[in-house]
Coordinates of C-alpha atoms and ligand atoms in Angstrom, one line a residue:
X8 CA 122.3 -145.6 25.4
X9 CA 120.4 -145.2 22.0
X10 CA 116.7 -143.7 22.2
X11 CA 114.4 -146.4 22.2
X12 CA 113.4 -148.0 19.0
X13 CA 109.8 -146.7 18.0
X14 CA 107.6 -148.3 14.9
X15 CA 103.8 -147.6 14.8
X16 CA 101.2 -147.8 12.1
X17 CA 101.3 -144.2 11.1
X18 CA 105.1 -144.7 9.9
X19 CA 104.2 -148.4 7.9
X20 CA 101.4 -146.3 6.2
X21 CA 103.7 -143.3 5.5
X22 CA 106.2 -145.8 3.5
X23 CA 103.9 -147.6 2.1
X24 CA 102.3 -144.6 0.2
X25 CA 105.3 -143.6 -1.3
X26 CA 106.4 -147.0 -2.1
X27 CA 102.3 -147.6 -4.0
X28 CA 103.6 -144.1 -5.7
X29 CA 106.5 -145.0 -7.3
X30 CA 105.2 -148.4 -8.7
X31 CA 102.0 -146.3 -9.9
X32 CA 104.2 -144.3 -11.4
X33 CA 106.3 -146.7 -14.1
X34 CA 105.7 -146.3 -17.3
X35 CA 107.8 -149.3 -18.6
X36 CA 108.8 -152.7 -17.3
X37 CA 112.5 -150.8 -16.5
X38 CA 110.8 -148.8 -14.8
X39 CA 109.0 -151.0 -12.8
X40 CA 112.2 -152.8 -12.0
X41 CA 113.5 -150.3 -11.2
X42 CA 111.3 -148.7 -8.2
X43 CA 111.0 -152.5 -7.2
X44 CA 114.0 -152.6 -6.2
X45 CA 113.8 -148.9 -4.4
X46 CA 110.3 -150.0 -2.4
X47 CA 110.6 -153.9 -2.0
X48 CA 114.5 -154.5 -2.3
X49 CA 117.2 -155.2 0.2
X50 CA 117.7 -151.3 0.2
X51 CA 114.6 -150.2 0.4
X52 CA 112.6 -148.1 3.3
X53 CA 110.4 -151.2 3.4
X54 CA 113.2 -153.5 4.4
X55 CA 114.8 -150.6 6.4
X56 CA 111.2 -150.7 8.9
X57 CA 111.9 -154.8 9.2
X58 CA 115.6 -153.9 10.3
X59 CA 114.1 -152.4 13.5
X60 CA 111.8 -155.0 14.6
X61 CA 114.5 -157.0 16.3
X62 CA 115.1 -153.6 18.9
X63 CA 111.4 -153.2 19.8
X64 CA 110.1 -154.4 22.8
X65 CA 109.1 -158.3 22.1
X66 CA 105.2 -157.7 22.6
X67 CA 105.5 -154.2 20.2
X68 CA 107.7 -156.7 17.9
X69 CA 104.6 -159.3 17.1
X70 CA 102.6 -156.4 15.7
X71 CA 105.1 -154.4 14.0
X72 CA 106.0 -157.6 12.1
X73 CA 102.3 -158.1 11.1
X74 CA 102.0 -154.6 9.8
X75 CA 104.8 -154.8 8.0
X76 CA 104.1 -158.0 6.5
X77 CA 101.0 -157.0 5.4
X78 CA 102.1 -154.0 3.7
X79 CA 105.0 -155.8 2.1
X80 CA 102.2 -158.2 0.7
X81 CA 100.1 -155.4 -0.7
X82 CA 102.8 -153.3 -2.4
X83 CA 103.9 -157.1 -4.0
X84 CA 100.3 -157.7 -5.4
X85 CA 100.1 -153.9 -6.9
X86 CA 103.6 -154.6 -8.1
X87 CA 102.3 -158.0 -9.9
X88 CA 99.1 -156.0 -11.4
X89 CA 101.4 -153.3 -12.5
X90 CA 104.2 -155.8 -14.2
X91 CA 101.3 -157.4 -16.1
X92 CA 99.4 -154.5 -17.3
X93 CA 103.1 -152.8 -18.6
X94 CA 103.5 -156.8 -20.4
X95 CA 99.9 -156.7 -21.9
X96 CA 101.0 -153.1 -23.2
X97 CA 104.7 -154.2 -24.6
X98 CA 102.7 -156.9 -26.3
X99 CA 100.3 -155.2 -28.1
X100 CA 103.1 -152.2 -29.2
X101 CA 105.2 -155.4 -31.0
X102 CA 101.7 -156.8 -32.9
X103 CA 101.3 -153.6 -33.9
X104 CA 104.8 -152.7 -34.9
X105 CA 104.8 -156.1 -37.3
X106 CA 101.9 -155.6 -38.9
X107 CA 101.8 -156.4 -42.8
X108 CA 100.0 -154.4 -44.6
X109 CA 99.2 -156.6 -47.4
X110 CA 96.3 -154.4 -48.8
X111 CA 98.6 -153.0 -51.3
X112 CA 99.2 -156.2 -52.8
X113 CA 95.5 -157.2 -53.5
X114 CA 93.4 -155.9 -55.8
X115 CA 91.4 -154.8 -53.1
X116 CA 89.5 -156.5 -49.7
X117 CA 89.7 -160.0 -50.7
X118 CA 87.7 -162.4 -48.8
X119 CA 89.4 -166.2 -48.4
X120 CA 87.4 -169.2 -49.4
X121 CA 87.8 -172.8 -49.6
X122 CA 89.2 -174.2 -52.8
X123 CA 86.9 -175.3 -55.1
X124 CA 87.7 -178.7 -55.1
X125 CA 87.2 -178.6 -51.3
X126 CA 83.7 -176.9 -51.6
X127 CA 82.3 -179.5 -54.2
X128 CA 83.8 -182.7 -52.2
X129 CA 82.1 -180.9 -48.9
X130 CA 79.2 -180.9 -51.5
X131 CA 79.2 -184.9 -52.7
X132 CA 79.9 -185.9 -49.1
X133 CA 76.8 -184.0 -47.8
X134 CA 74.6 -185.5 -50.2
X135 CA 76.1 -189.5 -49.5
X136 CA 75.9 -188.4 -45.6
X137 CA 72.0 -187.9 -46.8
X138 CA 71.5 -191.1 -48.8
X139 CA 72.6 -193.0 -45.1
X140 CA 76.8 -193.3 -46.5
X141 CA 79.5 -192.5 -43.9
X142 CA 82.4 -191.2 -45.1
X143 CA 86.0 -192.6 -44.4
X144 CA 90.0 -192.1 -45.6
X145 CA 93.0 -193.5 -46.1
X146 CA 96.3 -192.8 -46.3
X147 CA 97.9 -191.4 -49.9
X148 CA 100.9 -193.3 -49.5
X149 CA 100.0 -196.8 -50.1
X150 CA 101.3 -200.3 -50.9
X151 CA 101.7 -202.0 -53.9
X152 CA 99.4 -205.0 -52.4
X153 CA 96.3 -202.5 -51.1
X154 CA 96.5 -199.9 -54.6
X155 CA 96.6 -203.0 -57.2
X156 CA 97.3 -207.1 -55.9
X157 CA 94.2 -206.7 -53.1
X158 CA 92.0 -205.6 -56.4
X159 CA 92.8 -208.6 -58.1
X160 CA 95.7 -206.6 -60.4
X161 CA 98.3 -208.9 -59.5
X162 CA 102.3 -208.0 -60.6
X163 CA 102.4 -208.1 -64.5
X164 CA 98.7 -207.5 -64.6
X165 CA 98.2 -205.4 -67.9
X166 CA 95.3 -203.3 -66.3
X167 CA 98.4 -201.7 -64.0
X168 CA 99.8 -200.3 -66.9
X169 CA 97.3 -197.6 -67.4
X170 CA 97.5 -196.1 -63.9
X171 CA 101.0 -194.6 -64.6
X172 CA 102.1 -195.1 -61.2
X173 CA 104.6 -192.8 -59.4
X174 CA 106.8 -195.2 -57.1
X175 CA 108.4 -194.4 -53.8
X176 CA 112.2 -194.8 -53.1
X177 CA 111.3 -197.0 -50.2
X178 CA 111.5 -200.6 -49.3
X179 CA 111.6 -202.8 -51.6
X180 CA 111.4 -201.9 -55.5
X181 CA 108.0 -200.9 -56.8
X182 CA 106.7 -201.8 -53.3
X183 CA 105.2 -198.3 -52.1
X184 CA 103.4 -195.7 -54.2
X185 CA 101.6 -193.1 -54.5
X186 CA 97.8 -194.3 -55.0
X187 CA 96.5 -194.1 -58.2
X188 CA 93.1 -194.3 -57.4
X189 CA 90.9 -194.5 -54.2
X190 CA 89.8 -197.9 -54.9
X191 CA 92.4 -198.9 -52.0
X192 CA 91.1 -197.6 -49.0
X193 CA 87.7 -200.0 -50.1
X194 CA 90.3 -203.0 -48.7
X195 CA 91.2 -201.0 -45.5
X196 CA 87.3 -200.8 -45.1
X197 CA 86.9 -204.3 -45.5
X198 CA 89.8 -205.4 -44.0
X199 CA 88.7 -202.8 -40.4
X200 CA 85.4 -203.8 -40.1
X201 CA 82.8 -206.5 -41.1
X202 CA 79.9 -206.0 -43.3
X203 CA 77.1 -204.0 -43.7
X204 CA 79.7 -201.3 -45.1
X205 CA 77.4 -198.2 -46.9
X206 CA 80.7 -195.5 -46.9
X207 CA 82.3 -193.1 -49.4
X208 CA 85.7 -192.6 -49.4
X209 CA 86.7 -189.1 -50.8
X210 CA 90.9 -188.5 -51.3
X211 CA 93.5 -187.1 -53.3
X212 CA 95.2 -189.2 -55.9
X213 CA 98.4 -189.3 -58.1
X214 CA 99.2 -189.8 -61.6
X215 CA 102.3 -189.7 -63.8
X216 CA 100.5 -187.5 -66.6
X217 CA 101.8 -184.5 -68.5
X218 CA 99.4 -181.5 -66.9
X219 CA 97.1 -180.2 -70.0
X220 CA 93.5 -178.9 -69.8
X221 CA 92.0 -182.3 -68.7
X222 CA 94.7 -183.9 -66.9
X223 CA 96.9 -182.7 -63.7
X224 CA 99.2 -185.1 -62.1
X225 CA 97.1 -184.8 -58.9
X226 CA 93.6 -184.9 -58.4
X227 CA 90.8 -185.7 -56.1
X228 CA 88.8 -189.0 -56.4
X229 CA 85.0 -190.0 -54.5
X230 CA 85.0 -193.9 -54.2
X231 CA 81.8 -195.7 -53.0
X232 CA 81.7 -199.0 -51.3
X233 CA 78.0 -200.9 -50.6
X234 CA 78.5 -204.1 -49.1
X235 CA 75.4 -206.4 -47.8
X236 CA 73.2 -209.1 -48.1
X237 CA 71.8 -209.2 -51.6
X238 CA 73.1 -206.2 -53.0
X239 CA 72.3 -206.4 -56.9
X240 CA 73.5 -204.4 -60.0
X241 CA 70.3 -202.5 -59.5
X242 CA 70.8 -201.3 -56.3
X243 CA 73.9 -199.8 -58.1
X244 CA 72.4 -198.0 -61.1
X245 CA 69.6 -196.8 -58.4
X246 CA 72.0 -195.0 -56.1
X247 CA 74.3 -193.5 -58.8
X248 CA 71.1 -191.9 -60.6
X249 CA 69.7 -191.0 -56.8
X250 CA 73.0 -189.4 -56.1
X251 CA 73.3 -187.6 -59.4
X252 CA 69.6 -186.0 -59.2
X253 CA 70.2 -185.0 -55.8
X254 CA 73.5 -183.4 -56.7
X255 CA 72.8 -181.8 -59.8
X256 CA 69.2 -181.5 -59.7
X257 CA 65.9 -183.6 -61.5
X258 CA 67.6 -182.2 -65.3
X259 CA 70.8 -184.2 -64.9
X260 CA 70.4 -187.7 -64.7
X261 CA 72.6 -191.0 -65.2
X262 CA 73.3 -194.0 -67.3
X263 CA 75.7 -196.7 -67.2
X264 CA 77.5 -198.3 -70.2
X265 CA 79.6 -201.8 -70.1
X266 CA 83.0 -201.3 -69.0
X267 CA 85.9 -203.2 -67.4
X268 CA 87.8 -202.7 -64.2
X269 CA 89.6 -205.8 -62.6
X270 CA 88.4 -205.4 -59.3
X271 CA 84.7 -205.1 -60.5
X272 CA 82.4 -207.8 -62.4
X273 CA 80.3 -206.7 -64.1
X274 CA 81.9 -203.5 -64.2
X275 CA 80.6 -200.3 -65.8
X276 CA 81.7 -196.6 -67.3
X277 CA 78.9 -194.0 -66.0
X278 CA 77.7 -191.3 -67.7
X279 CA 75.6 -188.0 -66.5
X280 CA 73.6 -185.6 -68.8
X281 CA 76.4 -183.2 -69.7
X282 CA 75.2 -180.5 -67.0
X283 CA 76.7 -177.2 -69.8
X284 CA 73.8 -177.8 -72.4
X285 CA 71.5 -180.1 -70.1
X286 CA 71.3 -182.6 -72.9
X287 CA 71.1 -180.8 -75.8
X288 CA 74.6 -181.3 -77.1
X289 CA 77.7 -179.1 -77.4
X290 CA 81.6 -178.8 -77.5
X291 CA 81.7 -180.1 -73.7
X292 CA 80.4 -183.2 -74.5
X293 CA 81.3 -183.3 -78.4
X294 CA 77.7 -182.9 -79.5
X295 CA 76.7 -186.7 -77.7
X296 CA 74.5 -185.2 -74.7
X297 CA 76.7 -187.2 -71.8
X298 CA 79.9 -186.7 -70.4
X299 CA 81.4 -190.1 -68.6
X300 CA 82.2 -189.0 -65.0
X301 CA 83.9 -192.4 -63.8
X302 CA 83.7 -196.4 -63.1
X303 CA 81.2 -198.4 -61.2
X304 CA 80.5 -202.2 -60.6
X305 CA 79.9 -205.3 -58.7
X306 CA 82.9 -205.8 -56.2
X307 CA 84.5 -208.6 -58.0
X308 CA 84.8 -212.2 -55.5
X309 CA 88.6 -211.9 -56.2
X310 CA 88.7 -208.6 -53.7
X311 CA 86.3 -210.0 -51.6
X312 CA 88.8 -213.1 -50.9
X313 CA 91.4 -210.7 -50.5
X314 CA 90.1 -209.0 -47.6
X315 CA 88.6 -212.1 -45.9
X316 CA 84.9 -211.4 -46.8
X317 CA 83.0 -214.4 -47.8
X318 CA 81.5 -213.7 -51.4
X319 CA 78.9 -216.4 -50.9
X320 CA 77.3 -214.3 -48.2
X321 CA 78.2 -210.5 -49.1
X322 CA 77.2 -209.0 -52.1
X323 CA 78.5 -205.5 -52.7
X324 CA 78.8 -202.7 -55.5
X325 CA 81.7 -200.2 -55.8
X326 CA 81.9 -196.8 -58.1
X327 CA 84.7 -194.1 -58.5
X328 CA 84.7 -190.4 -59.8
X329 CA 86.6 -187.4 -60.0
X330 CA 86.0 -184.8 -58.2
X331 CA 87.9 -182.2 -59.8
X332 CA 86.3 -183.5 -63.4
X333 CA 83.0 -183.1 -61.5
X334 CA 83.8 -179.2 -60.5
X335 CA 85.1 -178.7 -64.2
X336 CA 81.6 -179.6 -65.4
X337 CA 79.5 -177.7 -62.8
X338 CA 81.4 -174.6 -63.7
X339 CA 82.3 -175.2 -67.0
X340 CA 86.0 -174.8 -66.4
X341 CA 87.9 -175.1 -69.9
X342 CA 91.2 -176.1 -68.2
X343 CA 91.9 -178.2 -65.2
X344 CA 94.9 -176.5 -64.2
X345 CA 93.4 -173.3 -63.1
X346 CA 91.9 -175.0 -60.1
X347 CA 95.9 -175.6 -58.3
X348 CA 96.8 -171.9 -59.6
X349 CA 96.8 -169.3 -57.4
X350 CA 95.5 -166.8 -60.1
X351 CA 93.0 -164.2 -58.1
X352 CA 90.8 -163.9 -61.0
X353 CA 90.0 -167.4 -60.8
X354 CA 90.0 -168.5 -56.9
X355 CA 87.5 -165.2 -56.4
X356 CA 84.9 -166.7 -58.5
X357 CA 83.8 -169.5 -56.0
Ligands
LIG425 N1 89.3 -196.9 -59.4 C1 88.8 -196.7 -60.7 C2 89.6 -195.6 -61.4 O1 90.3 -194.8 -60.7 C3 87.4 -196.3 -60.7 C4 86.5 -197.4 -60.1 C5 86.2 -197.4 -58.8 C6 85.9 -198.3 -60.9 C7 85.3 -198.4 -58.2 C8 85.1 -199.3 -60.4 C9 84.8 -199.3 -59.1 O2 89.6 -195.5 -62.6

């Protein structure tokens, strides 16, 4: 007969030393895996001490069993701790290992910075935000009905013919384009929600122009929508001249001159001191004092009965500006096209 099977505590502790050892001990998830398998595996010494649980005597067996349990469960959770400390590690080796080093490329520590473009519509939308306007979007890709037949520019309407429209190959000929203006996103206003509308409407916009010092194919736009009871041409001239004081400061201020846009009546060109000689006159402004900025006006009843707003009731003005114009006069910019380069000696000015 075989001696009798013995298992005590002193014998689970001896194991599990060595087993916490050799886990301690790996240096890399191989390793690891490695004396796993020697301590917690099917070969292991661990597994050997389970083997002889079934020979003890069946009251030794319940404690034996809880022991080794126990230990099993400890040597798993330093084995965990261990796997993910050796992960952490192997992670942080690979960051390093595929680090650029891009400071040879720059002229030195460049800080990044939001285009300038961005920075002055941040600007214009703080200062309607403060006048009580909320700002809204829409989408660049728009219909022919919403970009020109909504603001009473129906098909053959000679007022398209100065947008030089870039069409999309999609749907139906001439059907979807790239907006020329943000003047469309006033009828997604008024088509969303009912009056009282106070809301600017800042975007980018597309045009089929040649890029030279005052024209770029895209640019940025600021539309204005005001619509309410008894809103009158004054409450027009009042807000553009509040807007440009606040923007530019008490030297710059505004004027309006008659102009004509379809989806306006009356409509009207505006004009700010020109903000390089304050007024004075120079080559910015070809010696007049004022440099037109953009198009403002009543919203014409047309639009109004487009978008199923009732023009006896609603009265409402609308203007439009470019931004990027706006940024090329603040900073007296000589050519437009410097603002979408990437040319460091530029983009670290602002
Ligand atoms: N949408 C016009 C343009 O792009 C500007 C404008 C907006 C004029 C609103 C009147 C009213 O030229």
């Amino acid at each position: 007969m075989n001696a009798p099977v013995t298992l005590d505590a002193a014998m689970v502790a001896d194991v599990e030393r060595r087993a916490s050892a050799a886990l301690a001990a790996a240096t890399t998830t191989d390793e690891l895996r490695a004396a796993e398998a020697e301590t917690l595996g099917k070969r292991g010494e661990l597994t050997g001490l389970n083997a002889r649980v079934g020979g003890l005597d069946p009251p030794a067996r319940k404690d034996a069993g809880a022991l080794l349990n126990a230990a099993r469960a400890r040597l798993r959770a330093l084995h965990d701790a261990r796997a993910a400390e050796l992960d952490a590690a192997a992670g942080a080796e690979r960051v390093a290992a595929e680090r650029l080093d891009l400071s040879e490329v720059l002229p030195g520590p460049v800080r990044g910075s939001l285009n300038l473009v961005t920075q002055t519509r941040d600007a214009l939308e703080d200062t309607f935000i403060g006048m009580g306007f909320v700002v809204a979007e829409g989408p660049e890709v728009e219909s022919d009905w919403h970009n020109f037949e909504a603001l009473n520019m129906p098909p053959a309407h000679p007022a398209r013919s100065g947008f030089d429209t870039l069409y999309l190959d999609w749907g139906e000929p001439e059907s979807a384009l790239l907006r020329t203006h943000t003047s469309p996103v006033q009828v997604r206003l008024m088509l969303e929600q009912p009056p009282p509308i106070y809301a600017v409407m800042p975007g980018r916009v597309y045009r089929k122009d040649t890029p030279d010092a005052r024209h770029t194919p895209s640019f940025s736009q600021i539309e204005g929508l005001v619509v309410d009871h008894g809103i009158t041409f004054g409450d027009l001239a009042g807000t553009i001249d509040t807007f440009t004081r606040a923007y530019f400061g008490p030297n710059i201020s505004a004027r309006l001159r008659p102009g004509y846009f379809p989806f306006t009546e009356p409509s009207a060109e505006f004009e700010i001191t020109c903000t390089i000689c304050e007024g004075l006159g120079c080559r910015t402004c070809s010696g007049t004092g004022w440099v037109e900025l953009g198009g403002c006006g009543m919203v014409h009843p047309n639009v109004f009965e487009a978008v199923g707003v009732d023009p006896e009731e609603w009265t409402g003005f609308a203007f439009g500006f470019g931004i990027d114009r706006l940024a090329q006069m603040r900073f007296a910019i000589p050519d437009m096209r410097v603002l979408a380069d990437n040319d460091l000696r530029f983009i670290t000015q602002f």
